[in-house]
N, CA and C of each residue as an Amber inpcrd file, in Angstrom:
protein
   501
  55.0080000 123.3790000   1.1880000  54.7260000 123.6850000  -0.2680000
  53.7380000 122.6650000  -0.7420000  52.8980000 123.2710000  -1.6950000
  51.8150000 122.4210000  -2.2620000  52.5460000 121.2980000  -3.1010000
  51.6830000 120.4040000  -3.5270000  52.1930000 119.2300000  -4.3230000
  52.9380000 119.7990000  -5.5180000  54.0520000 119.1620000  -5.7980000
  54.8730000 119.5400000  -6.9780000  54.1490000 119.0180000  -8.2660000
  53.8100000 119.9580000  -9.1340000  53.0770000 119.5420000 -10.4080000
  53.7230000 120.0020000 -11.6150000  54.9870000 120.6830000 -11.4560000
  55.5840000 121.2870000 -12.6810000  57.0870000 121.3480000 -12.4100000
  57.8520000 121.4630000 -13.4940000  59.3250000 121.6160000 -13.2900000
  59.5470000 122.8730000 -12.4770000  58.7830000 123.9120000 -12.6940000
  58.9060000 125.2000000 -11.9810000  58.7910000 124.9230000 -10.5070000
  57.7310000 124.1980000 -10.1180000  57.5050000 123.8070000  -8.6970000
  58.7410000 123.0920000  -8.1450000  59.2580000 122.0440000  -8.9580000
  60.3430000 121.2860000  -8.4910000  61.6310000 122.0830000  -8.3840000
  61.7450000 123.0450000  -9.2730000  62.8980000 123.9600000  -9.2610000
  62.9180000 124.7930000  -7.8570000  61.7880000 125.3500000  -7.5320000
  61.7520000 126.1570000  -6.2660000  61.9100000 125.2280000  -5.0810000
  61.3520000 124.0570000  -5.1060000  61.4300000 123.0810000  -3.9170000
  62.9210000 122.7250000  -3.7770000  63.6700000 122.4350000  -4.8650000
  65.0610000 122.1310000  -4.7690000  65.9410000 123.3520000  -4.3220000
  65.6070000 124.5170000  -4.7260000  66.2490000 125.7100000  -4.1790000
  66.1770000 125.8450000  -2.6750000  64.9190000 125.6000000  -2.2320000
  64.6420000 125.6140000  -0.7350000  65.3680000 124.5980000  -0.0490000
  65.5270000 123.3910000  -0.6620000  66.2410000 122.2860000  -0.0250000
  67.6940000 122.5970000   0.0350000  68.2180000 123.2140000  -0.9980000
  69.6960000 123.4690000  -1.0680000  70.0080000 124.6930000  -0.0250000
  69.0330000 125.4980000   0.1800000  69.2210000 126.5860000   1.2590000
  69.3950000 125.7910000   2.5370000  68.5640000 124.9490000   2.9020000
  68.7150000 124.2230000   4.0760000  70.0300000 123.4160000   4.1390000
  70.4210000 122.8200000   3.0620000  71.6970000 122.0810000   2.9750000
  72.9060000 123.0340000   3.2920000  72.8160000 124.2460000   2.6470000
  73.8560000 125.2010000   2.8900000  73.9850000 125.5610000   4.3390000
  72.7540000 125.8720000   4.8930000  72.7330000 126.2920000   6.3280000
  73.3340000 125.1800000   7.2200000  72.9420000 123.9480000   6.9480000
  73.4890000 122.8750000   7.7420000  74.9700000 122.7090000   7.6440000
  75.4600000 122.7820000   6.4390000  76.8490000 122.6670000   6.1230000
  77.6330000 123.8050000   6.8580000  77.1520000 125.0320000   6.7340000
  77.7790000 126.1770000   7.3680000  77.8800000 125.9770000   8.8330000
  76.8020000 125.5600000   9.4520000  76.8190000 125.3020000  10.9380000
  77.7730000 124.1410000  11.3060000  77.8200000 123.1970000  10.4760000
  78.8140000 122.0470000  10.6870000  80.2090000 122.5140000  10.6440000
  80.5200000 123.3560000   9.6280000  81.8580000 123.8030000   9.4930000
  82.3100000 124.6990000  10.6280000  81.2880000 125.3900000  11.1530000
  81.6690000 126.1790000  12.3560000  82.2370000 125.3800000  13.5270000
  81.7250000 124.1720000  13.6700000  82.0360000 123.2460000  14.7490000
  83.3510000 122.4260000  14.3680000  83.4600000 122.0750000  13.0960000
  84.5010000 121.2480000  12.6100000  85.7970000 121.9800000  12.4280000
  85.7230000 123.1680000  11.8660000  86.9430000 123.9220000  11.4600000
  87.9220000 124.0740000  12.5760000  87.4910000 124.4380000  13.8080000
  88.4910000 124.6340000  14.8740000  89.2150000 123.4100000  15.2530000
  88.7520000 122.2280000  14.7610000  89.4990000 120.9970000  15.0950000
  90.7000000 120.8180000  14.1350000  90.7730000 121.5460000  13.0670000
  91.8920000 121.3810000  12.1310000  93.1890000 121.8570000  12.6850000
  94.2390000 121.0410000  12.4440000  95.5210000 121.4170000  12.9700000
  96.4250000 122.0020000  11.8940000  96.1280000 121.7580000  10.6320000
  96.8240000 122.3040000   9.5190000  96.3200000 123.7930000   9.2350000
  97.1870000 124.7350000   9.3050000  96.7770000 126.1580000   9.1800000
  96.0590000 126.3980000   7.8120000  96.6330000 125.8080000   6.7450000
  96.1260000 125.9990000   5.4060000  94.6990000 125.4300000   5.3310000
  94.4980000 124.2670000   5.9500000  93.1050000 123.7620000   5.9900000
  92.2370000 124.6100000   6.7370000  92.5460000 125.1340000   7.8680000
  91.7350000 126.0290000   8.6250000  91.3730000 127.2030000   7.8610000
  92.3340000 127.8000000   7.1340000  92.0190000 128.9530000   6.2680000
  91.0830000 128.5690000   5.1530000  91.1660000 127.4420000   4.5720000
  90.3480000 127.0100000   3.5380000  88.8900000 126.8110000   3.9760000
  88.7430000 126.2190000   5.1240000  87.4530000 125.9640000   5.7420000
  86.7760000 127.3390000   6.0570000  87.6110000 128.2600000   6.5530000
  86.9560000 129.5670000   6.8330000  86.4490000 130.3200000   5.4720000
  87.3140000 130.1300000   4.4220000  86.9450000 130.6350000   3.1750000
  85.6950000 129.9770000   2.5920000  85.5670000 128.7090000   2.7670000
  84.4600000 127.9340000   2.4250000  83.1490000 128.5040000   3.0240000
  83.2430000 128.8030000   4.2880000  82.0770000 129.3680000   5.0080000
  81.5990000 130.6340000   4.3760000  82.5530000 131.4630000   3.8770000
  82.0910000 132.7130000   3.1830000  81.4900000 132.3870000   1.8780000
  81.9910000 131.4000000   1.0940000  81.4060000 130.9170000  -0.0410000
  80.0090000 130.3940000   0.0620000  79.8430000 129.6520000   1.1280000
  78.4990000 129.0850000   1.4120000  77.5780000 130.2250000   1.7260000
  77.9470000 131.2070000   2.4920000  77.0910000 132.3650000   2.7300000
  76.6820000 133.0750000   1.3760000  77.6210000 133.2530000   0.4770000
  77.2880000 133.8750000  -0.7520000  76.2630000 132.9810000  -1.5640000
  76.4540000 131.7310000  -1.5740000  75.5590000 130.7730000  -2.2660000
  74.1660000 130.7860000  -1.6330000  74.1860000 130.8620000  -0.3580000
  72.8700000 130.9500000   0.3090000  72.0580000 132.2210000  -0.0420000
  72.8170000 133.3540000  -0.1110000  72.1810000 134.5810000  -0.5990000
  71.6020000 134.4490000  -1.9370000  72.3600000 133.8090000  -2.7990000
  71.9100000 133.5430000  -4.2400000  70.6360000 132.7440000  -4.1600000
  70.5770000 131.6330000  -3.3780000  69.4070000 130.7620000  -3.3570000
  68.1010000 131.5640000  -2.8630000  68.3830000 132.3830000  -1.8660000
  67.2050000 133.2350000  -1.3360000  66.7610000 134.1250000  -2.4390000
  67.6010000 134.7270000  -3.1270000  67.2050000 135.7170000  -4.1730000
  66.5220000 134.9920000  -5.3480000  66.9680000 133.8310000  -5.7260000
  66.2710000 133.0550000  -6.7830000  64.9330000 132.6500000  -6.3290000
  64.7930000 132.1880000  -5.1480000  63.4570000 131.8450000  -4.6290000
  62.4870000 133.0690000  -4.6890000  62.9800000 134.1690000  -4.2080000
  62.1810000 135.4090000  -4.2770000  61.7350000 135.8070000  -5.6060000
  62.7310000 135.6890000  -6.5520000  62.5040000 135.9800000  -7.9690000
  61.3490000 135.1010000  -8.6350000  61.1480000 133.9770000  -8.0260000
  60.0120000 133.0690000  -8.5120000  58.6600000 133.4990000  -7.8640000
  58.7090000 134.5220000  -7.0040000  57.4020000 134.8900000  -6.3460000
  57.0530000 133.9480000  -5.2410000  57.9510000 133.1760000  -4.7470000
  57.6790000 132.2050000  -3.7080000  58.0650000 132.7780000  -2.3090000
  57.4550000 132.1760000  -1.3510000  57.8680000 132.4720000   0.0780000
  59.3430000 132.1220000   0.2030000  60.1640000 133.0570000   0.7570000
  61.5680000 132.7480000   1.0250000  61.6650000 131.9830000   2.2760000
  61.6580000 130.6220000   2.1460000  61.7110000 129.8130000   3.2910000
  62.4830000 128.5340000   2.8480000  63.0570000 127.8650000   3.8880000
  63.8110000 126.7020000   3.6340000  62.9240000 125.3920000   3.5770000
  63.3340000 124.4140000   2.9950000  62.6130000 123.0300000   3.0780000
  63.7990000 122.1450000   3.6180000  63.6350000 121.5330000   4.7740000
  64.5730000 120.8160000   5.4660000  65.1820000 119.7280000   4.5390000
  66.5020000 119.7690000   4.5050000  67.2670000 118.8340000   3.6510000
  67.7930000 117.6280000   4.4920000  67.1080000 116.4860000   4.2920000
  67.4940000 115.2910000   5.0360000  68.7690000 114.6700000   4.5290000
  69.1000000 114.9120000   3.2940000  70.3750000 114.3970000   2.7710000
  71.5470000 115.0030000   3.3990000  71.6210000 116.4030000   3.6010000
  72.6650000 117.0010000   4.2590000  72.6800000 116.6750000   5.7070000
  71.4860000 116.6090000   6.2310000  71.3450000 116.1990000   7.7120000
  72.2120000 114.8890000   7.9550000  72.0150000 113.9370000   7.0810000
  72.8140000 112.6800000   7.1700000  74.2880000 112.8590000   7.0340000
  74.7680000 113.6800000   6.0510000  76.1980000 113.9610000   5.8590000
  76.7710000 114.6920000   7.0880000  75.9600000 115.6110000   7.6460000
  76.4790000 116.3500000   8.8260000  76.5850000 115.4410000   9.9780000
  75.6670000 114.5610000  10.1930000  75.7110000 113.5990000  11.3160000
  76.9990000 112.6960000  11.1820000  77.2200000 112.2960000   9.9740000
  78.4430000 111.4520000   9.6770000  79.6960000 112.2570000   9.9190000
  79.7040000 113.5060000   9.5820000  80.9260000 114.4520000   9.7570000
  81.0990000 114.5490000  11.2550000  80.0060000 114.7480000  11.9380000
  80.2090000 114.9240000  13.4410000  80.7040000 113.7190000  14.0680000
  80.2320000 112.5690000  13.6410000  80.6830000 111.2940000  14.1270000
  82.2440000 111.1540000  13.9840000  82.7720000 111.3930000  12.7260000
  84.0730000 111.0820000  12.4470000  85.0290000 112.2990000  12.8800000
  84.4790000 113.4380000  13.0820000  85.5090000 114.5300000  13.4830000
  85.2590000 115.0160000  14.9080000  84.0970000 114.9860000  15.4660000
  83.8160000 115.4520000  16.7940000  83.5700000 114.4170000  17.8430000
  82.7160000 113.3510000  17.5190000  82.3200000 112.3850000  18.4790000
  83.4020000 111.3470000  18.7310000  83.8960000 110.7790000  17.6460000
  84.8200000 109.7020000  17.7170000  85.9990000 109.9570000  16.7800000
  86.6570000 111.0320000  16.9420000  87.6410000 111.4820000  15.9410000
  89.0040000 110.7130000  16.0630000  89.8720000 110.6990000  15.0710000
  91.2270000 110.2630000  15.2270000  91.9470000 111.1600000  16.1490000
  93.1240000 110.7830000  16.5750000  93.9140000 111.6660000  17.3890000
  94.2320000 112.9180000  16.6780000  94.4410000 113.9880000  17.3440000
  94.7710000 115.2940000  16.7650000  95.9440000 115.1530000  15.8890000
  95.9430000 115.9300000  14.6870000  96.9760000 115.8800000  13.8430000
  96.6610000 115.5620000  12.3950000  97.5050000 115.0850000  11.6060000
  97.3250000 114.9010000  10.1950000  96.1180000 113.9740000   9.8790000
  95.9710000 112.8720000  10.6840000  94.8800000 111.9410000  10.4980000
  93.5400000 112.6100000  10.6070000  93.4620000 113.4590000  11.6780000
  92.2430000 114.2440000  11.9560000  92.0180000 115.2060000  10.8120000
  93.0430000 115.8530000  10.3120000  92.8900000 116.7820000   9.1920000
  92.4250000 115.9930000   7.8880000  92.9330000 114.8510000   7.7030000
  92.4480000 113.9970000   6.6000000  90.9430000 113.6470000   6.7150000
  90.5970000 113.3470000   7.8520000  89.1310000 113.0410000   8.1990000
  88.2910000 114.2940000   7.8500000  88.7320000 115.4850000   8.3750000
  87.9990000 116.7010000   8.0480000  87.9460000 116.9190000   6.6620000
  88.9560000 116.7730000   5.8750000  88.8410000 117.0290000   4.4370000
  87.9110000 115.9740000   3.7880000  87.9020000 114.7520000   4.2360000
  87.0360000 113.7490000   3.6190000  85.6010000 114.2040000   3.8500000
  85.2590000 114.6370000   5.1260000  83.8520000 115.0060000   5.4230000
  83.4880000 116.2750000   4.7070000  84.3700000 117.2540000   4.6370000
  84.1330000 118.4580000   3.8890000  83.7690000 118.1510000   2.4350000
  84.5510000 117.2640000   1.8610000  84.3880000 116.9470000   0.3860000
  83.0490000 116.2310000   0.1630000  82.6840000 115.3980000   1.1140000
  81.4420000 114.6660000   1.0040000  80.2570000 115.7160000   0.9520000
  80.3340000 116.6180000   1.8300000  79.3000000 117.7080000   1.9120000
  79.3600000 118.5270000   0.6720000  80.4500000 118.8440000   0.1670000
  80.6550000 119.7890000  -0.9780000  80.1450000 119.0830000  -2.2200000
  80.3260000 117.7470000  -2.3690000  79.9010000 117.0440000  -3.5180000
  78.4420000 116.9840000  -3.5600000  77.8080000 116.9410000  -2.3890000
  76.3080000 116.9900000  -2.3250000  75.8380000 118.3310000  -2.8540000
  76.6000000 119.3970000  -2.4840000  76.2020000 120.7570000  -3.0360000
  76.4190000 120.8780000  -4.4420000  77.5630000 120.2990000  -5.0340000
  77.8300000 120.3610000  -6.4290000  76.6290000 119.7560000  -7.2330000
  76.2510000 118.5700000  -6.7200000  75.1840000 117.8210000  -7.3840000
  73.8280000 118.6100000  -7.3080000  73.5130000 119.1070000  -6.2080000
  72.2770000 119.8950000  -6.0610000  72.2890000 121.1660000  -6.9060000
  73.3640000 121.9590000  -6.8520000  73.3460000 123.1340000  -7.5980000
  73.5100000 122.8660000  -9.0900000  74.1560000 121.8420000  -9.4880000
  74.1360000 121.4290000 -10.9030000  72.7210000 121.0370000 -11.4200000
  72.0460000 120.3460000 -10.5390000  70.6880000 119.9600000 -10.9540000
  69.7490000 121.1640000 -11.1210000  69.7840000 122.0790000 -10.1720000
  68.8840000 123.2980000 -10.3280000  69.3260000 124.1510000 -11.4700000
  70.6360000 124.2000000 -11.7610000  71.0470000 124.9440000 -12.9570000
  70.4990000 124.3360000 -14.2020000  70.4580000 122.9970000 -14.2440000
  69.7900000 122.4040000 -15.4520000  68.3250000 122.6580000 -15.5020000
  67.6590000 122.6040000 -14.3370000  66.2710000 122.9690000 -14.3740000
  66.0300000 124.3630000 -14.8560000  66.8930000 125.3060000 -14.3580000
  66.7440000 126.7040000 -14.6980000  66.9720000 126.8490000 -16.2120000
  67.9180000 126.1590000 -16.7950000  68.0830000 126.2130000 -18.2410000
  66.8470000 125.7150000 -19.0120000  66.2960000 124.5790000 -18.5050000
  65.1450000 124.0340000 -19.1840000  63.9500000 125.0060000 -19.1210000
  63.8980000 125.7250000 -17.9760000  62.7770000 126.6740000 -17.7550000
  63.0910000 128.0550000 -18.5000000  64.1650000 128.0970000 -19.1610000
  64.6510000 129.3300000 -19.8580000  64.8010000 130.5300000 -18.8840000
  65.2880000 130.1380000 -17.6890000  65.6400000 131.1370000 -16.7090000
  67.1670000 131.3340000 -16.8400000  67.5360000 131.9750000 -17.9080000
  68.9800000 131.9950000 -18.3130000  69.8690000 132.7030000 -17.3190000
  69.4570000 133.7740000 -16.6590000  70.2460000 134.3580000 -15.6280000
  70.3740000 133.5110000 -14.3910000  69.3120000 132.8060000 -13.9800000
  69.4390000 131.9040000 -12.8970000  70.4100000 130.8040000 -13.1880000
  70.2570000 130.2780000 -14.4230000  71.1640000 129.1510000 -14.8140000
  72.6230000 129.6050000 -14.7630000  72.9170000 130.7230000 -15.2420000
  74.3400000 131.2920000 -15.2970000  74.8470000 131.3900000 -13.8800000
  74.0600000 131.9910000 -12.9830000  74.3980000 132.2320000 -11.5990000
  74.6910000 130.8260000 -10.8680000  73.7780000 129.9270000 -11.1530000
  73.8740000 128.6740000 -10.4570000  75.1200000 127.8980000 -11.0010000
  75.4130000 127.9690000 -12.2880000  76.5710000 127.3900000 -12.8420000
  77.8420000 127.9860000 -12.2820000  77.8060000 129.3310000 -12.0570000
  78.9850000 129.9920000 -11.4300000  79.1900000 129.4280000  -9.9740000
  78.1770000 129.2490000  -9.2400000  78.2120000 128.6030000  -7.9110000
  78.8460000 127.2110000  -7.9750000  78.4200000 126.4430000  -9.0680000
  78.9340000 125.0190000  -9.1130000  80.4830000 125.1620000  -9.4540000
  80.8210000 126.1550000 -10.2280000  82.2720000 126.2890000 -10.5720000
  82.9890000 126.7120000  -9.3120000  82.4160000 127.5870000  -8.5130000
  83.0810000 127.9580000  -7.1640000  83.3390000 126.6560000  -6.3620000
  82.2730000 125.8440000  -6.3050000  82.3710000 124.5730000  -5.4110000
  83.4550000 123.6080000  -6.0370000  83.3790000 123.4330000  -7.3240000
  84.4540000 122.6590000  -7.9160000  85.8230000 123.1960000  -7.6170000
  86.0360000 124.5060000  -7.7770000  87.3420000 125.0170000  -7.4440000
  87.7420000 124.7820000  -5.9650000  86.8460000 125.0330000  -5.0140000
  87.1390000 124.7840000  -3.6620000  87.4430000 123.2790000  -3.3820000
  86.7420000 122.4390000  -4.0320000  86.9420000 121.0510000  -3.8350000
  88.3330000 120.6290000  -4.4260000  88.6690000 121.2130000  -5.5460000
  89.9600000 120.8930000  -6.1980000  91.0860000 121.4130000  -5.3230000
  90.9470000 122.6220000  -4.7080000  92.0250000 123.0980000  -3.8460000
  92.1800000 122.1600000  -2.5820000  91.0270000 121.6550000  -2.1050000
  91.0330000 120.8430000  -0.9470000  91.6800000 119.4660000  -1.3470000
  91.4540000 118.9730000  -2.5350000  92.1540000 117.7320000  -2.9610000
  93.5930000 117.9140000  -3.0510000  94.0290000 119.0730000  -3.5710000
  95.4170000 119.3670000  -3.7080000  96.1480000 119.4290000  -2.4050000
  95.4520000 120.0500000  -1.4190000  96.0610000 120.1550000  -0.0540000
  96.1540000 118.7210000   0.4820000  95.1020000 117.9340000   0.2910000
  95.1070000 116.5090000   0.8860000  96.2550000 115.7690000   0.2570000
  96.3210000 115.8350000  -1.0830000  97.2990000 114.9700000  -1.8150000
  98.7600000 115.4560000  -1.5580000  98.9770000 116.7920000  -1.5740000
 100.3180000 117.2630000  -1.4450000 100.8750000 117.3770000  -0.0670000
  99.9940000 117.3990000   1.0150000 100.4470000 117.4880000   2.3610000
  99.7790000 116.6650000   3.3630000  98.5530000 116.7960000   3.5250000
  97.7630000 116.2640000   4.6810000  97.8500000 114.6710000   4.5530000
  97.5430000 114.1270000   3.4950000  97.4700000 112.6630000   3.3500000
  98.8860000 112.0710000   3.5320000  99.9000000 112.7840000   2.9560000
 101.2880000 112.2140000   3.1350000 101.7100000 112.2980000   4.6010000
 101.3750000 113.3930000   5.2920000 101.7000000 113.4650000   6.7030000
 100.9120000 112.4580000   7.4970000  99.6840000 112.2230000   7.1490000
  98.8750000 111.2530000   7.8150000  99.4660000 109.8350000   7.6840000
 100.0340000 109.5470000   6.4640000 100.5630000 108.2420000   6.1990000
 101.8170000 107.9550000   6.9920000 102.4820000 109.0320000   7.3860000
 103.7390000 108.8990000   8.1720000 103.4800000 108.7440000   9.6640000
 102.2110000 108.9060000  10.1060000 101.8640000 108.8390000  11.5490000
 101.9860000 107.3270000  11.9700000
């Protein structure tokens, strides 16, 4: 992309970065999810993958609507979060069971919070640019992520963390 010289340029650049972040998170969850031992956690991770795919489709459409090339901009922030997740869940994980499930939830939530922040930022940019439909759709995506994060917190607090504490 050419040098960013306007909020519109920054908006598109951030959309492309988020697309990359989503793709990286989706690929990470494909590898991490099978490690889960809690059935509800596994189900939630599979549902998260579907949500990520929907949000990625939204990002592609918003980029295209700006008349820009529909291409990703590599997201180094998510790259770091994915490396950290792999370290804690795949490379040097806790023993299988509730402690591993707690680690999976922690890593999932770190990546999700990155997405919440990014989507919230581009929603604010869209509002400032008077791209009201974009802003609405992006805010809906943020709401989806908040909801998924809250459900994951509830699972952690009601079951997984308690089980892990008993190990």
